[in-house]
PDB file of C-alpha atoms and ligand atoms in Angstrom:
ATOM      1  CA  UNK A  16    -165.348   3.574 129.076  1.00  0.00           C
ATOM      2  CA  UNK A  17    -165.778   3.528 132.462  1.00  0.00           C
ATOM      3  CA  UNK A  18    -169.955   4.373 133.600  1.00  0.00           C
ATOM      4  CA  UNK A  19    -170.214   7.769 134.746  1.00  0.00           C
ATOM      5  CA  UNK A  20    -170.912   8.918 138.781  1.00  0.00           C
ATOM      6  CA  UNK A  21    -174.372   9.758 139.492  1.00  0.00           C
ATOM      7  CA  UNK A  22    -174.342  11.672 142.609  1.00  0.00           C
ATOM      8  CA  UNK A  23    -177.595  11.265 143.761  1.00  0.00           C
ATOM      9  CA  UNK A  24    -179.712  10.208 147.314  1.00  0.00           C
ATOM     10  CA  UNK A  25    -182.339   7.816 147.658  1.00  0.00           C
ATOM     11  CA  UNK A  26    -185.492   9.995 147.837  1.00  0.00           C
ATOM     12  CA  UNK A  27    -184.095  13.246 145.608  1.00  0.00           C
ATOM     13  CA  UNK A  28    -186.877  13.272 143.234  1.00  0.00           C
ATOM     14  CA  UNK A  29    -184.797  14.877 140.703  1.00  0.00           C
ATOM     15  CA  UNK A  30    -182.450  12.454 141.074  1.00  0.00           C
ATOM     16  CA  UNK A  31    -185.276   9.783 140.905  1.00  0.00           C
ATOM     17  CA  UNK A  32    -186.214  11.813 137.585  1.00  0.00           C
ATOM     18  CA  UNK A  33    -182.377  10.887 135.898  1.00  0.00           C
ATOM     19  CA  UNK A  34    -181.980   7.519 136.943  1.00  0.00           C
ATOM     20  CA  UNK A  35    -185.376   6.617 135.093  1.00  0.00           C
ATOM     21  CA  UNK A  36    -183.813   8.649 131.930  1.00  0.00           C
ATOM     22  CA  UNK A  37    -180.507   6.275 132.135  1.00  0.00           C
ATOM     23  CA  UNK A  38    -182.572   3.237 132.857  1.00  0.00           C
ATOM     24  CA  UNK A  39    -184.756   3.964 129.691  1.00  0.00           C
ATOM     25  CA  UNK A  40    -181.866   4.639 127.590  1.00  0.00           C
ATOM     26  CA  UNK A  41    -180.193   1.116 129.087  1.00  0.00           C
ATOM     27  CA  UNK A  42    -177.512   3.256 130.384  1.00  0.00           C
ATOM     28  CA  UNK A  43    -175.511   2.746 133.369  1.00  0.00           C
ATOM     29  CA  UNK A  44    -174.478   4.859 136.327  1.00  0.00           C
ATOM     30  CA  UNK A  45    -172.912   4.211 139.600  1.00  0.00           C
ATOM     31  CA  UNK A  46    -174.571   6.090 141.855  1.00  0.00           C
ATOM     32  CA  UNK A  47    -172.857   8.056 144.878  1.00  0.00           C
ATOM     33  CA  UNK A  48    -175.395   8.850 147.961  1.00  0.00           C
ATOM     34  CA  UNK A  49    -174.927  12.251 149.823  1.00  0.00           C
ATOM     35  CA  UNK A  50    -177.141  12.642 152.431  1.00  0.00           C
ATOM     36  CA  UNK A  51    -179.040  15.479 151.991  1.00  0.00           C
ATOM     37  CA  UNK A  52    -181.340  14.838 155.068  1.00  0.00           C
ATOM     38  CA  UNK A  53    -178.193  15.299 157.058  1.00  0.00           C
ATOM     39  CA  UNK A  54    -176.247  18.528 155.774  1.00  0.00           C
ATOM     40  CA  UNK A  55    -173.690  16.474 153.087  1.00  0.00           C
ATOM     41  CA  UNK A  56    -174.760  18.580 150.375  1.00  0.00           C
ATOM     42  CA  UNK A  57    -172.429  21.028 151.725  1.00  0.00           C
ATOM     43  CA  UNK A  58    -169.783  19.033 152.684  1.00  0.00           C
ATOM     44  CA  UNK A  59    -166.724  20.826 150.748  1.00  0.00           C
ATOM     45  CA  UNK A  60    -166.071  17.752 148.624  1.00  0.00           C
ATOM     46  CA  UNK A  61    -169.708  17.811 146.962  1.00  0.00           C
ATOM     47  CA  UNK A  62    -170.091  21.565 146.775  1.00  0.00           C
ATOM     48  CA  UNK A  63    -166.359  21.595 144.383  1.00  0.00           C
ATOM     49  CA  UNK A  64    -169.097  18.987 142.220  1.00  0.00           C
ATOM     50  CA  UNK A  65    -171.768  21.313 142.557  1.00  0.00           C
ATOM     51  CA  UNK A  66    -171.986  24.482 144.194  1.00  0.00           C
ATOM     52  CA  UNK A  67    -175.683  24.545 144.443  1.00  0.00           C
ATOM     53  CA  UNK A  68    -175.362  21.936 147.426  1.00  0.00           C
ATOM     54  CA  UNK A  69    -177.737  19.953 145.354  1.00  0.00           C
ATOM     55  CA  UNK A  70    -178.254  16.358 144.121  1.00  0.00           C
ATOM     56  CA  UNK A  71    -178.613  15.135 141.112  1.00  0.00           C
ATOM     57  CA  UNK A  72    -174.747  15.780 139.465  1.00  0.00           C
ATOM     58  CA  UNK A  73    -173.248  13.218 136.616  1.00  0.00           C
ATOM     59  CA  UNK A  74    -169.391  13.308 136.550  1.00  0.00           C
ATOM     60  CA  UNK A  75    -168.131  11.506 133.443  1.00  0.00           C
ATOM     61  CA  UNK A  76    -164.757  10.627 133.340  1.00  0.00           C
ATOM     62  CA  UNK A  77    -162.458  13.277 132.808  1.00  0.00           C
ATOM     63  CA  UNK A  78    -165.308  16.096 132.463  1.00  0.00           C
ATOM     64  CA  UNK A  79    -166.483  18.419 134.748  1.00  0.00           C
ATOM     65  CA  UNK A  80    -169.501  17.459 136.255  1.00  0.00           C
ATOM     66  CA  UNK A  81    -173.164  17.770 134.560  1.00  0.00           C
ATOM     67  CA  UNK A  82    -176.124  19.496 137.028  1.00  0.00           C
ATOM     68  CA  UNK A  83    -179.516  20.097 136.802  1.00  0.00           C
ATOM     69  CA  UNK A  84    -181.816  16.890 135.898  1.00  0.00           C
ATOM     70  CA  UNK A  85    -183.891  18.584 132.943  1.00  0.00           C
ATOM     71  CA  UNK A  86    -180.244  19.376 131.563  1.00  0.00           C
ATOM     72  CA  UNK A  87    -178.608  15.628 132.214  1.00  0.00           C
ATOM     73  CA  UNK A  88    -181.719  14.512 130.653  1.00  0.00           C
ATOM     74  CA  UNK A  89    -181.252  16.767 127.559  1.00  0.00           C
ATOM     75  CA  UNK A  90    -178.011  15.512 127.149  1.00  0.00           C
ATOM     76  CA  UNK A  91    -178.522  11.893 127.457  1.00  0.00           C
ATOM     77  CA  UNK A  92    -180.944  12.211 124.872  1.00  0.00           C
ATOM     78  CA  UNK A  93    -178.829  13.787 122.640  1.00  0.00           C
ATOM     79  CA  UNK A  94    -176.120  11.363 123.022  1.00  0.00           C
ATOM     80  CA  UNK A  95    -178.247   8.556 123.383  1.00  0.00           C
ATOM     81  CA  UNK A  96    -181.058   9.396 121.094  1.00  0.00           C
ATOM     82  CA  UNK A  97    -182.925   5.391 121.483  1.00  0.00           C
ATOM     83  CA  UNK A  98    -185.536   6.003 122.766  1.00  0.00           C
ATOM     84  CA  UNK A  99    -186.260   9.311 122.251  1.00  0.00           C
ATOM     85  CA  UNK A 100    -187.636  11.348 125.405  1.00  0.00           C
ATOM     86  CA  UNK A 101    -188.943  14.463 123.689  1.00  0.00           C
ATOM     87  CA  UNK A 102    -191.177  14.766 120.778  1.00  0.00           C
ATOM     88  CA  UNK A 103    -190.271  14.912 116.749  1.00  0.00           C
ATOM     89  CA  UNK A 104    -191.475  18.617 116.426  1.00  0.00           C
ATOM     90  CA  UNK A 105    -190.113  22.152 117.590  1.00  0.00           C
ATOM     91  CA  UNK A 106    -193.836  22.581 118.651  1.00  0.00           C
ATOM     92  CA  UNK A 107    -193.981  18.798 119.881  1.00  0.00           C
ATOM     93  CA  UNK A 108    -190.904  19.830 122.359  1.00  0.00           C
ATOM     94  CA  UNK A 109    -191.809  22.684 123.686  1.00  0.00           C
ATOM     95  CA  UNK A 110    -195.026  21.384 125.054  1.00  0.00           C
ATOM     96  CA  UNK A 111    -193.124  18.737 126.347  1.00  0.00           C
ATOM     97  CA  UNK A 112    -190.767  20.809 127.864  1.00  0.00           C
ATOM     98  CA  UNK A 113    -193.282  23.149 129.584  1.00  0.00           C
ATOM     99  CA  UNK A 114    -195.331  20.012 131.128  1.00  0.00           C
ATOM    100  CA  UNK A 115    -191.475  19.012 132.847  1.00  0.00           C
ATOM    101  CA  UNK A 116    -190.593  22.473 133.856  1.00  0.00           C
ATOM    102  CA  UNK A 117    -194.291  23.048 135.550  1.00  0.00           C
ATOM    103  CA  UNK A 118    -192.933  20.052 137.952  1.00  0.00           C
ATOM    104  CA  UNK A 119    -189.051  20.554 137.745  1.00  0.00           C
ATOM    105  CA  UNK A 120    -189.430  24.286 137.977  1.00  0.00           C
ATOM    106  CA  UNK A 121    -192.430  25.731 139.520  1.00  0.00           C
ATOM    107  CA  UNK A 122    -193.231  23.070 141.941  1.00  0.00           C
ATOM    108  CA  UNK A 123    -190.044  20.879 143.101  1.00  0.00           C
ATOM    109  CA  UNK A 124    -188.008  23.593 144.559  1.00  0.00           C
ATOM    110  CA  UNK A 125    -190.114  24.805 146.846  1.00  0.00           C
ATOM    111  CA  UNK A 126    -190.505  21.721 148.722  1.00  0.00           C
ATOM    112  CA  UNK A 127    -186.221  20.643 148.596  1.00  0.00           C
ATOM    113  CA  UNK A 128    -184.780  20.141 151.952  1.00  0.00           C
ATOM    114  CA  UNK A 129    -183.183  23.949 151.806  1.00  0.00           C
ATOM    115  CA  UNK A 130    -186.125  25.614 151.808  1.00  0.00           C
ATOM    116  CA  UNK A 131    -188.498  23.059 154.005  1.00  0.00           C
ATOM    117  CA  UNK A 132    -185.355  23.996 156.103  1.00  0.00           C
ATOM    118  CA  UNK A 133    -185.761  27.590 156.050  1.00  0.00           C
ATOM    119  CA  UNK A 134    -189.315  27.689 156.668  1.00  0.00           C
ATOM    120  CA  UNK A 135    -189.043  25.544 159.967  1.00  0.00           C
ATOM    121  CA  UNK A 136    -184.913  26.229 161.064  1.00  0.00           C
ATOM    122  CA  UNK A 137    -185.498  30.464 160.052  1.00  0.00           C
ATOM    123  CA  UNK A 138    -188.965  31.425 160.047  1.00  0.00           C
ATOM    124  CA  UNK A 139    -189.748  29.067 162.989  1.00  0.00           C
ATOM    125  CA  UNK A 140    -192.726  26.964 160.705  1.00  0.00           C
ATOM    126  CA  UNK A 141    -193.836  23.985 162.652  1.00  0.00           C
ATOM    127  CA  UNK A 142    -194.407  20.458 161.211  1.00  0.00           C
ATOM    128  CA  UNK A 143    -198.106  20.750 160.613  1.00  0.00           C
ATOM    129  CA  UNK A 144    -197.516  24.187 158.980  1.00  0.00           C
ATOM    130  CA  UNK A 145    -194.389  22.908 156.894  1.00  0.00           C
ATOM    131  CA  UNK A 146    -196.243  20.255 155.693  1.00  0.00           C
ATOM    132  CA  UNK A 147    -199.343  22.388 154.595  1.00  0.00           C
ATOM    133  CA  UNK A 148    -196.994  24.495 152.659  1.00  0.00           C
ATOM    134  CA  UNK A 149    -195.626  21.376 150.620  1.00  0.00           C
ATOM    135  CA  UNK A 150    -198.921  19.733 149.968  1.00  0.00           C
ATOM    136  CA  UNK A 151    -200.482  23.291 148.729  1.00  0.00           C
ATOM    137  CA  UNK A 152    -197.082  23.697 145.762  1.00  0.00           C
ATOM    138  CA  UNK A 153    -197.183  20.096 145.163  1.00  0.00           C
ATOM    139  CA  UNK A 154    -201.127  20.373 144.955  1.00  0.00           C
ATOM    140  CA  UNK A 155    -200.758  23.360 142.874  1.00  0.00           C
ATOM    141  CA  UNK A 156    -198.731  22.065 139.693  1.00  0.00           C
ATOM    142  CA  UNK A 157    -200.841  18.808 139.963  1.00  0.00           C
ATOM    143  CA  UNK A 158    -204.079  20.729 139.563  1.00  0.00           C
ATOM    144  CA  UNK A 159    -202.485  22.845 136.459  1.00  0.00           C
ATOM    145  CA  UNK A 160    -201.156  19.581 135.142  1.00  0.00           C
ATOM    146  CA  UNK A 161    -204.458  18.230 135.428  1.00  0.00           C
ATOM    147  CA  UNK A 162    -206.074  20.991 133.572  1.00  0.00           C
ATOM    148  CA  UNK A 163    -203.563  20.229 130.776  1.00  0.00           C
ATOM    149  CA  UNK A 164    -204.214  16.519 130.925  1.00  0.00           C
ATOM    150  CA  UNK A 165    -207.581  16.075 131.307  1.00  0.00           C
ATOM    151  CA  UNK A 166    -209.316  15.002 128.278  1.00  0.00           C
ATOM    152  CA  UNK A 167    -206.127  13.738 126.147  1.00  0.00           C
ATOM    153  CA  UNK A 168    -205.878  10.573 124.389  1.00  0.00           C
ATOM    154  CA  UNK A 169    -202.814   9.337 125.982  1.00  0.00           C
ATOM    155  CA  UNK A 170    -201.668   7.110 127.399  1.00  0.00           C
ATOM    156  CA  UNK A 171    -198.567   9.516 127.695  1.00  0.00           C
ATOM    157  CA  UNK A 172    -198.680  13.265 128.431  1.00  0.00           C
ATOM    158  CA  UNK A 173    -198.032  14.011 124.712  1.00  0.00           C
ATOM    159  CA  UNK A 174    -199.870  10.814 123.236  1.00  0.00           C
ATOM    160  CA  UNK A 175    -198.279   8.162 122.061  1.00  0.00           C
ATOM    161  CA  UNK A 176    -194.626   8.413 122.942  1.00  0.00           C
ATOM    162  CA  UNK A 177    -193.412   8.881 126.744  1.00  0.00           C
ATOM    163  CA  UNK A 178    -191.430  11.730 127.095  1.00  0.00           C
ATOM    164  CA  UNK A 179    -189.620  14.178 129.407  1.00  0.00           C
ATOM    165  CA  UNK A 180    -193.055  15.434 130.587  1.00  0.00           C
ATOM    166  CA  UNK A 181    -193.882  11.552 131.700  1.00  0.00           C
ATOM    167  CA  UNK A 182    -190.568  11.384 133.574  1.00  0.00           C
ATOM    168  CA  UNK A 183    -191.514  14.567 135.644  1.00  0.00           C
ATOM    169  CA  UNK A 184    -195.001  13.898 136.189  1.00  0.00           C
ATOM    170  CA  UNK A 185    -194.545  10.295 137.233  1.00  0.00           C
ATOM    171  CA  UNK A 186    -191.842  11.076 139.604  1.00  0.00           C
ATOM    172  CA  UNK A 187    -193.916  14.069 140.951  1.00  0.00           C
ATOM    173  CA  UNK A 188    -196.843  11.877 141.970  1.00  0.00           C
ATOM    174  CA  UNK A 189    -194.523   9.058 143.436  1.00  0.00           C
ATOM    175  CA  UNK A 190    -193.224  11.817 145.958  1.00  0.00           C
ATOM    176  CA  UNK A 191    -196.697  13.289 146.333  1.00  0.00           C
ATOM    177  CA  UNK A 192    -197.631   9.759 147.052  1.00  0.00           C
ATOM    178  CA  UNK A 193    -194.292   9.503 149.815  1.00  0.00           C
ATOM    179  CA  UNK A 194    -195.589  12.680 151.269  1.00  0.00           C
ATOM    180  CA  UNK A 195    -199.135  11.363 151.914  1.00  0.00           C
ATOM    181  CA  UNK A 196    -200.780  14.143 149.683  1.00  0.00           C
ATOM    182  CA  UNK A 197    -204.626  13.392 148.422  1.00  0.00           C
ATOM    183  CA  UNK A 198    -204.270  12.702 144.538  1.00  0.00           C
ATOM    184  CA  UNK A 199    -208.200  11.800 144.370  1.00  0.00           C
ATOM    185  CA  UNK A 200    -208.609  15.508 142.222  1.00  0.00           C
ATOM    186  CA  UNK A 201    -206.359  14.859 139.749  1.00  0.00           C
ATOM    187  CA  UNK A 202    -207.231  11.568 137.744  1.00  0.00           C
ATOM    188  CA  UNK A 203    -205.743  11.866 134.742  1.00  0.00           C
ATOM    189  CA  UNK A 204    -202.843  12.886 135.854  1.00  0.00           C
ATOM    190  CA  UNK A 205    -202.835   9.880 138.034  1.00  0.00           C
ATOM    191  CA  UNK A 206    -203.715   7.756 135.609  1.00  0.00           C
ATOM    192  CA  UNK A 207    -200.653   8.594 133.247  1.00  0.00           C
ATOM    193  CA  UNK A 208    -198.012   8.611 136.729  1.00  0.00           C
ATOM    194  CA  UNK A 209    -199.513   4.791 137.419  1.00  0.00           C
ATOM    195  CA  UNK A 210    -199.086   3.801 134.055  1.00  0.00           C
ATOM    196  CA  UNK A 211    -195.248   4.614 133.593  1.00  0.00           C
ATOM    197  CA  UNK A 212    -194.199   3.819 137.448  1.00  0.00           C
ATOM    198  CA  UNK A 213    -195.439   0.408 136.262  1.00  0.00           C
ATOM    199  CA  UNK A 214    -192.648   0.454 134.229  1.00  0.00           C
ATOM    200  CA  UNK A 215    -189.704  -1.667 134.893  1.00  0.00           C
ATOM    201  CA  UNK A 216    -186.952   1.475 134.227  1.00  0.00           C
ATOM    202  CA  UNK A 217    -189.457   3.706 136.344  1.00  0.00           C
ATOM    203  CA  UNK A 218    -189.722   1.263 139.378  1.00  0.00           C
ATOM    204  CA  UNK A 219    -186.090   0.376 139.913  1.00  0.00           C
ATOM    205  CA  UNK A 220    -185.993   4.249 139.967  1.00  0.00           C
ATOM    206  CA  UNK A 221    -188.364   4.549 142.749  1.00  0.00           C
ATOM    207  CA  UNK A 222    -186.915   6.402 145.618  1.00  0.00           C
ATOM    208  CA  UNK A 223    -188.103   2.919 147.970  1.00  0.00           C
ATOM    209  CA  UNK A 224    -185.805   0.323 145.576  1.00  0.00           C
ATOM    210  CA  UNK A 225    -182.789   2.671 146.767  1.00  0.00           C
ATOM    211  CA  UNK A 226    -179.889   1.935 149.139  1.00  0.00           C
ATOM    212  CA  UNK A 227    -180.992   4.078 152.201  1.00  0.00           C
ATOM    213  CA  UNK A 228    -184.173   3.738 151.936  1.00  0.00           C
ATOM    214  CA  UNK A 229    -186.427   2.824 154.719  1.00  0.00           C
ATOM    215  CA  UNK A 230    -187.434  -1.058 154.911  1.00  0.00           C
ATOM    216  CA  UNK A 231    -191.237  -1.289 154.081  1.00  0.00           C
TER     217      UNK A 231
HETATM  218  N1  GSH B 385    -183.425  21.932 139.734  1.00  0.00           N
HETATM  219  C1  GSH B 385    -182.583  20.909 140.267  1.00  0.00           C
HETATM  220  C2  GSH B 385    -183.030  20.593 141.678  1.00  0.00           C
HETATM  221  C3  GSH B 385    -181.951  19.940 142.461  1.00  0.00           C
HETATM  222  C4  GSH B 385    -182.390  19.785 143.912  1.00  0.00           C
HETATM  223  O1  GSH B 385    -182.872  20.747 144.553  1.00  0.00           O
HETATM  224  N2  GSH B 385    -182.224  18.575 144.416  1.00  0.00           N
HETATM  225  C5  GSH B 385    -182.615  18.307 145.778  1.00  0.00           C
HETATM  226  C6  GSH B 385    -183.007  16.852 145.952  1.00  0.00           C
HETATM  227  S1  GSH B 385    -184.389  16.436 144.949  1.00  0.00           S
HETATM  228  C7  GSH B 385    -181.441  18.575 146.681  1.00  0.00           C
HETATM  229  O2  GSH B 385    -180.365  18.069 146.473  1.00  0.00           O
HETATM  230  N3  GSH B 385    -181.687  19.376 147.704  1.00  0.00           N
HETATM  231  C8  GSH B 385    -180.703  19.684 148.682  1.00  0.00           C
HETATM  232  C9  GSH B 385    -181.222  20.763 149.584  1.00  0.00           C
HETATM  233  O3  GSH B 385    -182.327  21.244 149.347  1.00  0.00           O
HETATM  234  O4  GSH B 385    -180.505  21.113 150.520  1.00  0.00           O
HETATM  235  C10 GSH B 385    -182.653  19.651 139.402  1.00  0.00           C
HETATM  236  O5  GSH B 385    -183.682  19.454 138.745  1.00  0.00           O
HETATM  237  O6  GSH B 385    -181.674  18.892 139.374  1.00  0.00           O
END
């Protein structure tokens, strides 16, 4: 079977957050870059893939195409199930879940090109002020991951096996870490991000390994 089409662009973190999930699971993807720094989200083409003028999107052959990291996740998992990236237990899960969703949810849509867009192209936000508003959300789920972190025995979010919650976090703090934000308050969260971007399936995932990506 031919490897499935991951639409994706260099520094999407949620794109970033799937291509560690298929690089876990030994799975391949060939990866299609639309520029979302430069308006091809919503070239016609992408939007018939996905409407939401938004990047992550898996086509498999023949099948309409899969959106939504958390979900392509899910469903790698479940046809994929080595290694597992969510825990044994309905109780297990759902903790799991709820760590992701605080990043993929609460935090990471605030600060997507759309609405950094808004803020400066609509409500006339300058840089300094743009910036200020994506270092206080990105802040803001760090400190309540930290407050759910803090004191566990680790090394992953949910002890000893990574899951889900690791993928989010870790990619969270590597584009916290793009953006120049001060991670000094949150040390155990830090400590578990470090730990699994020293992974090899996490750093050929990093956002910097990518084709576009600036030369450092
Ligand atoms: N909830 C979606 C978020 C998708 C998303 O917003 N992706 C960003 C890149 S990380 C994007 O394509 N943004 C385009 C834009 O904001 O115009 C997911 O987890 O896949």
């Amino acid at each position: 079977m031919t490897a499935p089409v991951l639409y994706g662009f260099w520094r999407s973190l949620a794109t970033f957050r799937v291509r560690v999930a298929l690089n876990l699971k030994g799975l391949e993807a060939r990866e299609t870059s639309i520029d979302i720094f430069n308006g091809a989200q919503y070239d016609p083409e992408f939007m018939a893939v996905n409407p939401m003028s938004a990047v992550p999107a898996l086509v498999e052959e023949g099948q309409a195409a899969l959106t939504q990291s958390l979900a392509i996740i899910e469903y790698l998992d479940e046809t994929h199930p080595a290694p597992p990236l969510l825990p044994p237990t309905p109780r297990g899960r759902a903790e799991a879940r709820a760590l992701a969703l605080m990043v993929a949810a609460d935090a990471h849509p605030l600060v997507v090109p759309r609405v950094r867009n808004y803020l400066s192209g609509v409500l006339g936000l300058d840089e300094p002020a743009r910036n200020a508003w994506i270092a206080h959300w990105s802040r803001a789920a760090l400190a309540a991951l930290e407050q759910r972190l803090a004191g566990r025995p680790g090394p992953w979010c949910m002890g000893e096996q990574l899951t889900l919650a690791d993928i989010c976090l870790a990619t969270h703090v590597a584009g916290a870490k793009l953006t120049g934000i001060d991670l000094t308050d949150f040390p155990a969260s830090l400590a578990i991000a470090e730990r699994a971007l020293a992974l090899e399936p996490f750093a050929r995932a990093h956002p910097l390994r990518q084709a576009g990506a600036p030369a450092r």
